[in-house]
Coordinates of C-alpha atoms in Angstrom, one line a residue:
X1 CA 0.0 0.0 0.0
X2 CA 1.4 3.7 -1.1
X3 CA 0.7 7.0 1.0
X4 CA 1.1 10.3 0.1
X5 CA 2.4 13.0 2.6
X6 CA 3.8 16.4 1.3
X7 CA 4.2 15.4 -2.3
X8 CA 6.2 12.3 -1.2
X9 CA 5.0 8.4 -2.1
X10 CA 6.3 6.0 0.2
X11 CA 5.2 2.3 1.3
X12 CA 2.5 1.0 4.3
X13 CA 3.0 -2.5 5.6
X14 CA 0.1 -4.4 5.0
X15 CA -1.8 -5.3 7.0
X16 CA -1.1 -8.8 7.1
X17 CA 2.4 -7.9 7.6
X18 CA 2.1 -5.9 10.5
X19 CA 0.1 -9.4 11.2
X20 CA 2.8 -11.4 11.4
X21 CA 5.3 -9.0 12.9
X22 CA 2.7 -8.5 16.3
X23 CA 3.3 -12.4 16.4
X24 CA 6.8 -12.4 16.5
X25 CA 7.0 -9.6 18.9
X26 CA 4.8 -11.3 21.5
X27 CA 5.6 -14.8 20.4
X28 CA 5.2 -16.7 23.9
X29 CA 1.9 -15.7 23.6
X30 CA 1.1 -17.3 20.4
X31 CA 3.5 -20.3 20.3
X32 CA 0.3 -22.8 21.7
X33 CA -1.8 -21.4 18.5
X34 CA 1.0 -21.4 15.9
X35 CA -0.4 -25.1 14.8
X36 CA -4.1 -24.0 14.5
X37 CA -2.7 -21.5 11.9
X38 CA -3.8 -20.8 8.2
X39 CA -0.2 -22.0 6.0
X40 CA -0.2 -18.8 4.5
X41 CA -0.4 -16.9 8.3
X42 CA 2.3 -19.8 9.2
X43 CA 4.7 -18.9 6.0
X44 CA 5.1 -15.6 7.1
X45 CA 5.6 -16.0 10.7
X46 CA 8.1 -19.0 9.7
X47 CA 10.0 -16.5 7.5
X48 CA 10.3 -13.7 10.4
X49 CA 11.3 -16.2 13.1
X50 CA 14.0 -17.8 10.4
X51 CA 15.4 -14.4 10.0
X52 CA 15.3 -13.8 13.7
X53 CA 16.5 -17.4 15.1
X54 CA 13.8 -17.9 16.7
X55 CA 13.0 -21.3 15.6
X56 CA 13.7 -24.0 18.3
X57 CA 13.3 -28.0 19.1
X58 CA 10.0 -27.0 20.8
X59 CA 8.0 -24.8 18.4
X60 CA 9.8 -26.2 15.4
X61 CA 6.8 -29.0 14.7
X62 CA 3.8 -26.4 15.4
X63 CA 4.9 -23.7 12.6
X64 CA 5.8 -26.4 9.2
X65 CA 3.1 -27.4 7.4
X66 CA 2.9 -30.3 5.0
X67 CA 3.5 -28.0 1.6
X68 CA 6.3 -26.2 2.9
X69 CA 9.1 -25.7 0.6
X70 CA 12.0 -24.3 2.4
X71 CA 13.0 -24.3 6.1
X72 CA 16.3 -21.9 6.9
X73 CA 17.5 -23.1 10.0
X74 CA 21.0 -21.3 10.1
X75 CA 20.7 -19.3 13.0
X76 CA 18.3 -20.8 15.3
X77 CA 18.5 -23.4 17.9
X78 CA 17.4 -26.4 16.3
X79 CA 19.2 -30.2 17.2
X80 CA 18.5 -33.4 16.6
X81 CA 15.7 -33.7 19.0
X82 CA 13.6 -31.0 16.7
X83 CA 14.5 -33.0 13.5
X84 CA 13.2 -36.1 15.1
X85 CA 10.0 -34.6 15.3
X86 CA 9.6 -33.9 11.5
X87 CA 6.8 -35.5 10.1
X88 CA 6.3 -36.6 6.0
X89 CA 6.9 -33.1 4.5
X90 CA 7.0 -34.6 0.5
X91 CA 6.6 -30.8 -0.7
X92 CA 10.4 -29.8 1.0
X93 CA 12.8 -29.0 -1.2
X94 CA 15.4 -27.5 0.7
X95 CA 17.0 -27.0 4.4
X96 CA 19.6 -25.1 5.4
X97 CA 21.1 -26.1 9.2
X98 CA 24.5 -24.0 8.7
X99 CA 25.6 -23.1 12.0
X100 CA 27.2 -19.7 11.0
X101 CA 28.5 -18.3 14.5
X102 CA 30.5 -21.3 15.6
X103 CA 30.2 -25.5 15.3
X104 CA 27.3 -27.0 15.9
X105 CA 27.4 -30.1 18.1
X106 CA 23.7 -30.4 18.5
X107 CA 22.8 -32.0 15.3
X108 CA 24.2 -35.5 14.7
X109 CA 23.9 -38.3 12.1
X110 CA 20.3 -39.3 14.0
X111 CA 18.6 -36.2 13.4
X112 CA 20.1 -36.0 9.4
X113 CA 18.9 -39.9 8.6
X114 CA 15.6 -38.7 10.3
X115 CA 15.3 -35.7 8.5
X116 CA 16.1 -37.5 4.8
X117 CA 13.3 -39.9 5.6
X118 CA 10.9 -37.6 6.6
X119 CA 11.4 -35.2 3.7
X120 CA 12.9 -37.3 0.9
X121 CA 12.2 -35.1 -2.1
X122 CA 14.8 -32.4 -0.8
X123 CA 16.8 -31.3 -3.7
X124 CA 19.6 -28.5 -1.3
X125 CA 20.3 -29.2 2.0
X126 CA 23.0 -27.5 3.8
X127 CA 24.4 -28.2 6.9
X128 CA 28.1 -26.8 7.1
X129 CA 29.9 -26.8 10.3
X130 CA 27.8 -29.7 12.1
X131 CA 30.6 -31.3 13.5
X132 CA 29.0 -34.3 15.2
X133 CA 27.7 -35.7 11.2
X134 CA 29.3 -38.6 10.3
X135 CA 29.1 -40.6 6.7
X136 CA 26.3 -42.6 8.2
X137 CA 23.9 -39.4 7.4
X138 CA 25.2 -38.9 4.1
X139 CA 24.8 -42.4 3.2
X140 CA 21.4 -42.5 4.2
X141 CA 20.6 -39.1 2.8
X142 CA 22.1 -39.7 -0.2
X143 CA 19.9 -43.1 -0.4
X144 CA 16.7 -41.3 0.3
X145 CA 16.8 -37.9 -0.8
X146 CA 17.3 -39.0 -5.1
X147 CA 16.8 -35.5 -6.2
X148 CA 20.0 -33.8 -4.2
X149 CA 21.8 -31.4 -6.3
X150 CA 23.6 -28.9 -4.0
X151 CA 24.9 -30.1 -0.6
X152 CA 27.6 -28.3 1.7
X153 CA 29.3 -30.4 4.8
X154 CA 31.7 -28.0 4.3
X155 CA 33.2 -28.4 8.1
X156 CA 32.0 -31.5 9.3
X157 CA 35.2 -32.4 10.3
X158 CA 34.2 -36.2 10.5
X159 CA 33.1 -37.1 6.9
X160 CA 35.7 -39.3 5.1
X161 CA 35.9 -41.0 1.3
X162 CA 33.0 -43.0 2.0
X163 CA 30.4 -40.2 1.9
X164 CA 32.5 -39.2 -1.3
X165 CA 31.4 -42.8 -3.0
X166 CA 27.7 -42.1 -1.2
X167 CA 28.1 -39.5 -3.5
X168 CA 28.9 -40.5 -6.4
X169 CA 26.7 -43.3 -6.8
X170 CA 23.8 -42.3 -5.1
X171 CA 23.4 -38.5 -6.3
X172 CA 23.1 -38.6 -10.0
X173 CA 21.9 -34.9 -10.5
X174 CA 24.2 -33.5 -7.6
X175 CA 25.7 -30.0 -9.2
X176 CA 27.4 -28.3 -6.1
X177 CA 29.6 -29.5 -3.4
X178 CA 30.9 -28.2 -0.4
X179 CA 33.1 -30.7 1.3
X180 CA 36.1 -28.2 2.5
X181 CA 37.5 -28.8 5.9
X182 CA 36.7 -32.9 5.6
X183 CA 39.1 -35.6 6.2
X184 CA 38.7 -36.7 2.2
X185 CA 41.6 -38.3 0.4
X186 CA 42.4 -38.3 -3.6
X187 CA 40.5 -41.9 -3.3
X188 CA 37.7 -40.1 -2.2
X189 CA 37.4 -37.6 -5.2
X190 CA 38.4 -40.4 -8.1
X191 CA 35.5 -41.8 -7.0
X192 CA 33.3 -38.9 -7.0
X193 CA 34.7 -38.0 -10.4
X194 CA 34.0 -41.7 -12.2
X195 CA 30.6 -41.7 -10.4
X196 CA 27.1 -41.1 -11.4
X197 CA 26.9 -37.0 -11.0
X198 CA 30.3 -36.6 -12.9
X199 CA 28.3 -35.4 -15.9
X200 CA 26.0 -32.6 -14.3
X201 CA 28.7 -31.4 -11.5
X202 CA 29.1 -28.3 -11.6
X203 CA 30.8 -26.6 -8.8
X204 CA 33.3 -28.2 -6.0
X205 CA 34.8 -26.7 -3.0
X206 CA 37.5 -28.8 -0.9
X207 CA 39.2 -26.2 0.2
X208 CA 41.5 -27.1 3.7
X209 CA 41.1 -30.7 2.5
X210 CA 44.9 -31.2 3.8
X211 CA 45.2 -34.7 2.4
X212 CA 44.6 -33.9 -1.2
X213 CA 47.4 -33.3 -4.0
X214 CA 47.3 -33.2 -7.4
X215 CA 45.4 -36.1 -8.1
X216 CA 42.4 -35.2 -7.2
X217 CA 42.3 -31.7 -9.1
X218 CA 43.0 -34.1 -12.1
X219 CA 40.5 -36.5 -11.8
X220 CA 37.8 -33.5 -11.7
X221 CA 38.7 -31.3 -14.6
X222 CA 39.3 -34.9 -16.5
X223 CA 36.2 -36.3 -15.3
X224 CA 33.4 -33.6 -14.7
X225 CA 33.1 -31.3 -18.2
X226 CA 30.5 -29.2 -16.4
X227 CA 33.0 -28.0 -14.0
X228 CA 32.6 -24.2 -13.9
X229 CA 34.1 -23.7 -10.1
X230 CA 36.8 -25.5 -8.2
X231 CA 38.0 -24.3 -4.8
X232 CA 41.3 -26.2 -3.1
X233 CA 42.4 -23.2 -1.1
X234 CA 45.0 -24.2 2.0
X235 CA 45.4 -27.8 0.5
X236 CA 49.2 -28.0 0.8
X237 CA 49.8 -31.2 -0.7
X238 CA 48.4 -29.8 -3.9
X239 CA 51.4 -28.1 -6.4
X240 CA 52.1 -26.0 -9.5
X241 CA 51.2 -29.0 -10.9
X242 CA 47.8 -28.8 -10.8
X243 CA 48.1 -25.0 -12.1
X244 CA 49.7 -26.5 -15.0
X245 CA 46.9 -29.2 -15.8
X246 CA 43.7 -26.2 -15.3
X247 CA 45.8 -24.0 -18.1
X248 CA 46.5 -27.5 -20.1
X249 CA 42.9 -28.4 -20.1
X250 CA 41.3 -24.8 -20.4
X251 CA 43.7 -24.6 -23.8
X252 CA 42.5 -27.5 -25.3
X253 CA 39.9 -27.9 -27.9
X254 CA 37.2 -29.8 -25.3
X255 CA 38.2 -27.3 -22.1
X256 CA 35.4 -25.5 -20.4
X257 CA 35.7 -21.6 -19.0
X258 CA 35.7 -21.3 -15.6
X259 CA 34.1 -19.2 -13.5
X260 CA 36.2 -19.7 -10.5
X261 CA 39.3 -21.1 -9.3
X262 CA 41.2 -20.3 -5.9
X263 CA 43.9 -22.1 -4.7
X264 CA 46.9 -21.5 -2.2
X265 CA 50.6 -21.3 -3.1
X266 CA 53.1 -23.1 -1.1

């Protein structure tokens, strides 16, 4: 809604707006009637208290509904005993549990396999720096959510090679990866590269991987044509070598222009 004052146009909140906001501001109020609700009421409240961080294990369950599309649970207080509690949400297509301020111990592999049954049409999920994830999840997610295409466990410190060859042979339209700061090995990435998504990836970041070297910035640009971004930053096993192979395969008559590439010189 536009208002004129003193030849000036600017914007009202609507009405509905203000709505929502009122809830927010007095939400312990509310937080018993969140679940009786209209979705489109719920949406909007959801989308304030996402912003705000005021999603938590409690309240989590009575502000989703069944068509929901995308939950942002970055910066509120959510753990596995709040994913638990997720019931069939076929409509979700993406989550985001990146713990932005510091590590997050309170999600674990429990509340991941949980989540990728209860909502196994997700196609983004994000969940850097939950350090207490282990391959089991990404197995299991990888098993149940077919449609992945961009996932970041970019910090989960505890993921290996195996959820590498999860990877690769469960995600077949998997575009984007974030698996810096992992414990993943050149074994790891050949086998991401000869798997099913090698086609259709697009974008890779395993920056801090300290265990990588060359090989495994050769079996990518080899393997994955689509490649338009590759990050191995503060890998220090990895050489001029691999320089040498990017400009090699960028001058040939099959490379591909790249969008981005960072890396650290030792």
């Amino acid at each position: 809604m536009a208002a004129v004052a003193d030849g000036c146009v600017f914007d009202l909140p609507s009405l509905f707006h203000v709505s929502a906001v009122a809830v927010i501001r007095d939400l312990s109020s509310y937080v018993e009637s969140l679940s009786e609700m209209p979705d489109s009421i719920k949406q909007a409240v959801l989308h304030l208290m996402s912003k705000r961080g005021f999603i938590t294990d409690d309240n989590l369950i009575k502000i989703i509904f069944p068509r929901l599309r995308c939950l942002d649970l970055s910066i509120s207080q959510v753990t596995d005993k709040g994913l638990l509690k997720l019931p069939l949400m076929r409509y979700l297509l993406k989550v985001d549990l990146n713990s932005f301020k510091e590590a997050n111990a309170g999600v674990t592999s429990a509340g991941i396999i949980s989540m990728s049954k209860a909502c196994p049409n997700l196609q983004i999920v994000y969940m850097r720096r939950n350090v207490n994830v282990t391959d089991e999840a990404v197995l299991e997610l990888c098993k149940n959510c077919p449609w992945l295409r961009e996932f970041n466990v970019g910090g989960c410190h505890l993921l290996t090679d195996a959820s590498l060859a999860a990877l690769g042979q469960f995600s077949v339209h998997l575009k984007s990866l974030n698996i810096s700061v992992t414990q993943v090995t050149d074994d790891g990435i050949r086998q991401l590269s000869n798997g099913n998504c090698a086609q259709v990836l697009t974008e890779v970041d395993m920056s801090s991987c300290t265990q990588l070297t060359d090989e495994a910035v050769e079996s990518l640009i080899m393997m994955c044509p689509m490649l338009r971004i590759l990050l191995f930053a503060r890998c220090p096993k990895i050489t001029e070598m691999s320089r040498i192979a990017l400009e090699e395969r960028f001058q040939s008559s099959e490379g591909t222009k790249m969008k981005q590439v960072s890396w650290t010189i030792y």
